[in-house]
Amino acid sequence: MKDLVVLLDNGHGCETAGKRSPKLEDGRQLFEYEWTREVVRLIAKMLEDEGIAYHVITPEEWDVPLGERCRRANAFAKTCGKPTVFLSIHNNAAACGGWKEAYGWCAFTSRGTTKADKLADCLYKAAAEIFPEGTRLRKDFSDGDADQEAGFYVLKHTSMPAVLTENFFMDCRKECEWLLTDEAKEMCARVQVEGIKKYMI
């Protein structure tokens, strides 16, 4: 698995309704499309420094339809001549409107036993090593592994192992304030990269 291409997917777009935090008292607000694009740029730079090939499938600022995201990923995988994995970067939210109590980091795969489970396991291991002690890693061991499972479109309709990471809750005040820092963005990016490196061993 040494020769791998990582397909990076930016979560949501600038016009997507609701994908933002409540406003903090100082007026700052987290917009998911901005945060994910900044973190994907960091991931890309880190992968480049590690000599790991990557391709950003959604460089646009606007919200590329889910079907188009999958079409791009599958077309690239079909022609690149190397194994690929798909990594979609997001922020989580408990519900629309106001600050909520939910918090923590997690990774999703599609339902059932899939080839993406190994990548998700590697991401969880990296998260446990890199995030500060006491960080909540949201896990679901009902099927024997840590990742959470859902029928998200980009996980079901991509032809390669695909994982969607939810990088903390933008509607949890404490996590939102932290997510807006350079430290948080760097750390979240590093978790994705170190998880990929573990997967490639």
Short mmCIF file of C-alpha atoms in Angstrom, two decimals:
data_model
loop_
_atom_site.label_atom_id
_atom_site.label_comp_id
_atom_site.label_asym_id
_atom_site.label_seq_id
_atom_site.Cartn_x
_atom_site.Cartn_y
_atom_site.Cartn_z
CA MET A 1 0.00 0.00 0.00
CA LYS A 2 3.03 2.26 -0.33
CA ASP A 3 1.83 3.77 -3.62
CA LEU A 4 -1.48 5.42 -2.79
CA VAL A 5 -3.45 8.50 -3.87
CA VAL A 6 -5.56 10.26 -1.23
CA LEU A 7 -8.71 11.89 -2.62
CA LEU A 8 -9.60 14.88 -0.45
CA ASP A 9 -13.17 16.15 -0.28
CA ASN A 10 -14.01 19.56 1.22
CA GLY A 11 -17.22 19.49 3.23
CA HIS A 12 -20.10 21.65 1.97
CA GLY A 13 -19.90 25.05 0.27
CA CYS A 14 -20.20 28.76 0.91
CA GLU A 15 -23.94 28.89 0.14
CA THR A 16 -24.96 25.77 2.10
CA ALA A 17 -27.60 26.74 4.63
CA GLY A 18 -26.96 26.07 8.30
CA LYS A 19 -23.37 24.86 8.06
CA ARG A 20 -22.01 27.41 10.51
CA SER A 21 -21.69 27.96 14.23
CA PRO A 22 -23.68 30.41 16.29
CA LYS A 23 -21.86 33.72 16.68
CA LEU A 24 -19.47 34.07 19.57
CA GLU A 25 -19.70 37.14 21.79
CA ASP A 26 -16.80 38.77 19.94
CA GLY A 27 -18.58 38.33 16.60
CA ARG A 28 -16.52 35.42 15.33
CA GLN A 29 -18.30 32.55 13.63
CA LEU A 30 -17.12 29.23 12.21
CA PHE A 31 -18.21 28.58 8.62
CA GLU A 32 -17.76 24.91 7.81
CA TYR A 33 -16.83 25.50 4.17
CA GLU A 34 -14.01 27.88 5.19
CA TRP A 35 -12.70 25.64 7.96
CA THR A 36 -12.69 22.46 5.89
CA ARG A 37 -10.95 24.12 2.96
CA GLU A 38 -8.26 25.52 5.20
CA VAL A 39 -7.72 22.14 6.84
CA VAL A 40 -7.68 20.32 3.49
CA ARG A 41 -4.97 22.74 2.33
CA LEU A 42 -2.97 21.82 5.44
CA ILE A 43 -3.54 18.11 4.84
CA ALA A 44 -2.41 18.49 1.23
CA LYS A 45 0.79 20.26 2.29
CA MET A 46 1.54 17.62 4.93
CA LEU A 47 0.93 14.79 2.45
CA GLU A 48 3.20 16.51 -0.04
CA ASP A 49 5.92 16.79 2.60
CA GLU A 50 5.52 13.06 3.31
CA GLY A 51 5.73 12.17 -0.39
CA ILE A 52 2.14 10.88 -0.44
CA ALA A 53 0.13 11.63 -3.59
CA TYR A 54 -3.21 13.41 -3.25
CA HIS A 55 -5.93 14.98 -5.34
CA VAL A 56 -8.49 17.55 -4.13
CA ILE A 57 -11.75 16.61 -5.84
CA THR A 58 -13.73 19.68 -4.67
CA PRO A 59 -11.51 22.78 -4.98
CA GLU A 60 -14.54 25.05 -5.53
CA GLU A 61 -15.88 27.37 -2.84
CA TRP A 62 -19.49 26.44 -3.64
CA ASP A 63 -21.22 23.20 -2.70
CA VAL A 64 -20.49 20.59 -5.37
CA PRO A 65 -23.43 18.12 -5.58
CA LEU A 66 -22.82 14.78 -3.89
CA GLY A 67 -23.27 12.85 -7.12
CA GLU A 68 -20.64 14.99 -8.82
CA ARG A 69 -18.22 14.49 -5.93
CA CYS A 70 -18.56 10.73 -6.31
CA ARG A 71 -18.33 10.90 -10.10
CA ARG A 72 -15.07 12.86 -9.89
CA ALA A 73 -13.60 10.49 -7.31
CA ASN A 74 -14.57 7.35 -9.23
CA ALA A 75 -13.34 8.76 -12.54
CA PHE A 76 -9.98 9.72 -11.03
CA ALA A 77 -9.59 6.30 -9.40
CA LYS A 78 -10.37 4.56 -12.68
CA THR A 79 -7.65 6.37 -14.60
CA CYS A 80 -4.87 7.09 -12.08
CA GLY A 81 -3.45 3.56 -12.07
CA LYS A 82 -2.90 3.49 -8.29
CA PRO A 83 -4.95 2.48 -5.23
CA THR A 84 -7.03 5.36 -3.86
CA VAL A 85 -8.82 6.27 -0.65
CA PHE A 86 -11.47 8.96 -0.18
CA LEU A 87 -11.40 11.27 2.83
CA SER A 88 -14.21 13.79 3.36
CA ILE A 89 -13.54 16.51 5.95
CA HIS A 90 -16.40 18.03 8.00
CA ASN A 91 -17.38 19.70 11.25
CA ASN A 92 -20.16 18.18 13.30
CA ALA A 93 -23.29 19.88 14.69
CA ALA A 94 -25.94 18.67 17.11
CA ALA A 95 -28.87 20.67 15.70
CA CYS A 96 -29.78 23.95 14.09
CA GLY A 97 -29.95 27.01 16.34
CA GLY A 98 -28.00 27.92 19.45
CA TRP A 99 -25.21 26.32 21.41
CA LYS A 100 -25.51 22.60 22.18
CA GLU A 101 -23.91 20.13 24.59
CA ALA A 102 -22.69 17.44 22.15
CA TYR A 103 -18.93 17.31 21.64
CA GLY A 104 -16.09 15.16 20.33
CA TRP A 105 -14.41 13.80 17.19
CA CYS A 106 -15.47 10.82 15.09
CA ALA A 107 -15.11 9.06 11.78
CA PHE A 108 -17.87 7.48 9.68
CA THR A 109 -17.85 4.62 7.21
CA SER A 110 -20.74 3.14 5.28
CA ARG A 111 -22.78 0.43 7.00
CA GLY A 112 -21.47 -3.10 7.37
CA THR A 113 -17.96 -4.49 7.08
CA THR A 114 -16.13 -2.59 4.36
CA LYS A 115 -12.60 -1.90 3.17
CA ALA A 116 -12.91 1.54 4.74
CA ASP A 117 -12.98 0.08 8.27
CA LYS A 118 -9.19 -0.28 8.34
CA LEU A 119 -8.68 3.37 7.37
CA ALA A 120 -11.17 4.50 10.03
CA ASP A 121 -9.35 2.40 12.65
CA CYS A 122 -6.06 4.04 11.67
CA LEU A 123 -7.62 7.50 11.96
CA TYR A 124 -8.94 6.69 15.45
CA LYS A 125 -5.48 5.49 16.51
CA ALA A 126 -3.92 8.70 15.21
CA ALA A 127 -6.61 10.77 16.96
CA ALA A 128 -5.87 9.04 20.28
CA GLU A 129 -2.17 9.81 19.89
CA ILE A 130 -2.40 13.42 18.70
CA PHE A 131 -5.41 15.11 20.28
CA PRO A 132 -4.99 16.33 23.88
CA GLU A 133 -5.56 13.86 26.70
CA GLY A 134 -9.22 13.77 27.61
CA THR A 135 -10.47 14.50 24.11
CA ARG A 136 -13.70 12.64 23.48
CA LEU A 137 -13.46 10.23 20.55
CA ARG A 138 -17.02 9.24 19.71
CA LYS A 139 -17.04 5.49 19.01
CA ASP A 140 -19.57 2.79 18.20
CA PHE A 141 -18.36 -0.75 18.90
CA SER A 142 -21.69 -2.41 18.10
CA ASP A 143 -20.13 -3.99 15.00
CA GLY A 144 -16.75 -4.68 16.57
CA ASP A 145 -14.84 -1.57 15.51
CA ALA A 146 -14.68 2.05 16.62
CA ASP A 147 -16.04 3.89 13.61
CA GLN A 148 -19.58 5.13 13.38
CA GLU A 149 -21.65 4.00 10.41
CA ALA A 150 -24.14 5.86 8.25
CA GLY A 151 -25.63 5.84 4.79
CA PHE A 152 -23.91 9.06 3.73
CA TYR A 153 -24.00 9.39 -0.05
CA VAL A 154 -20.27 9.92 -0.55
CA LEU A 155 -19.51 6.80 1.48
CA LYS A 156 -21.98 4.59 -0.37
CA HIS A 157 -21.29 5.71 -3.93
CA THR A 158 -17.49 5.92 -4.10
CA SER A 159 -15.58 2.96 -5.51
CA MET A 160 -12.65 3.15 -3.08
CA PRO A 161 -12.37 2.92 0.74
CA ALA A 162 -14.12 6.09 1.95
CA VAL A 163 -14.19 7.75 5.37
CA LEU A 164 -15.92 10.95 6.49
CA THR A 165 -14.44 12.64 9.54
CA GLU A 166 -16.48 14.93 11.79
CA ASN A 167 -13.89 17.21 13.33
CA PHE A 168 -15.61 18.30 16.54
CA PHE A 169 -18.85 20.23 17.03
CA MET A 170 -19.10 23.75 15.70
CA ASP A 171 -22.21 24.33 17.85
CA CYS A 172 -20.40 23.39 21.07
CA ARG A 173 -19.06 26.72 22.34
CA LYS A 174 -15.83 25.32 23.79
CA GLU A 175 -15.02 23.26 20.70
CA CYS A 176 -15.98 26.10 18.35
CA GLU A 177 -13.58 28.50 20.08
CA TRP A 178 -10.82 25.90 19.82
CA LEU A 179 -11.58 24.99 16.19
CA LEU A 180 -11.03 28.61 15.18
CA THR A 181 -7.40 28.47 16.38
CA ASP A 182 -4.42 27.62 14.20
CA GLU A 183 -3.50 24.90 16.72
CA ALA A 184 -6.79 23.09 16.18
CA LYS A 185 -6.59 23.24 12.40
CA GLU A 186 -3.01 21.98 12.42
CA MET A 187 -3.86 19.19 14.86
CA CYS A 188 -6.94 18.04 12.95
CA ALA A 189 -4.96 18.00 9.72
CA ARG A 190 -2.14 16.03 11.37
CA VAL A 191 -4.60 13.39 12.61
CA GLN A 192 -5.83 12.75 9.07
CA VAL A 193 -2.28 12.51 7.70
CA GLU A 194 -0.96 10.26 10.44
CA GLY A 195 -4.02 8.04 10.06
CA ILE A 196 -3.31 7.71 6.35
CA LYS A 197 0.32 6.87 7.07
CA LYS A 198 -0.73 4.11 9.47
CA TYR A 199 -3.10 2.76 6.82
CA MET A 200 -0.27 2.60 4.28
CA ILE A 201 2.00 0.45 6.46
#
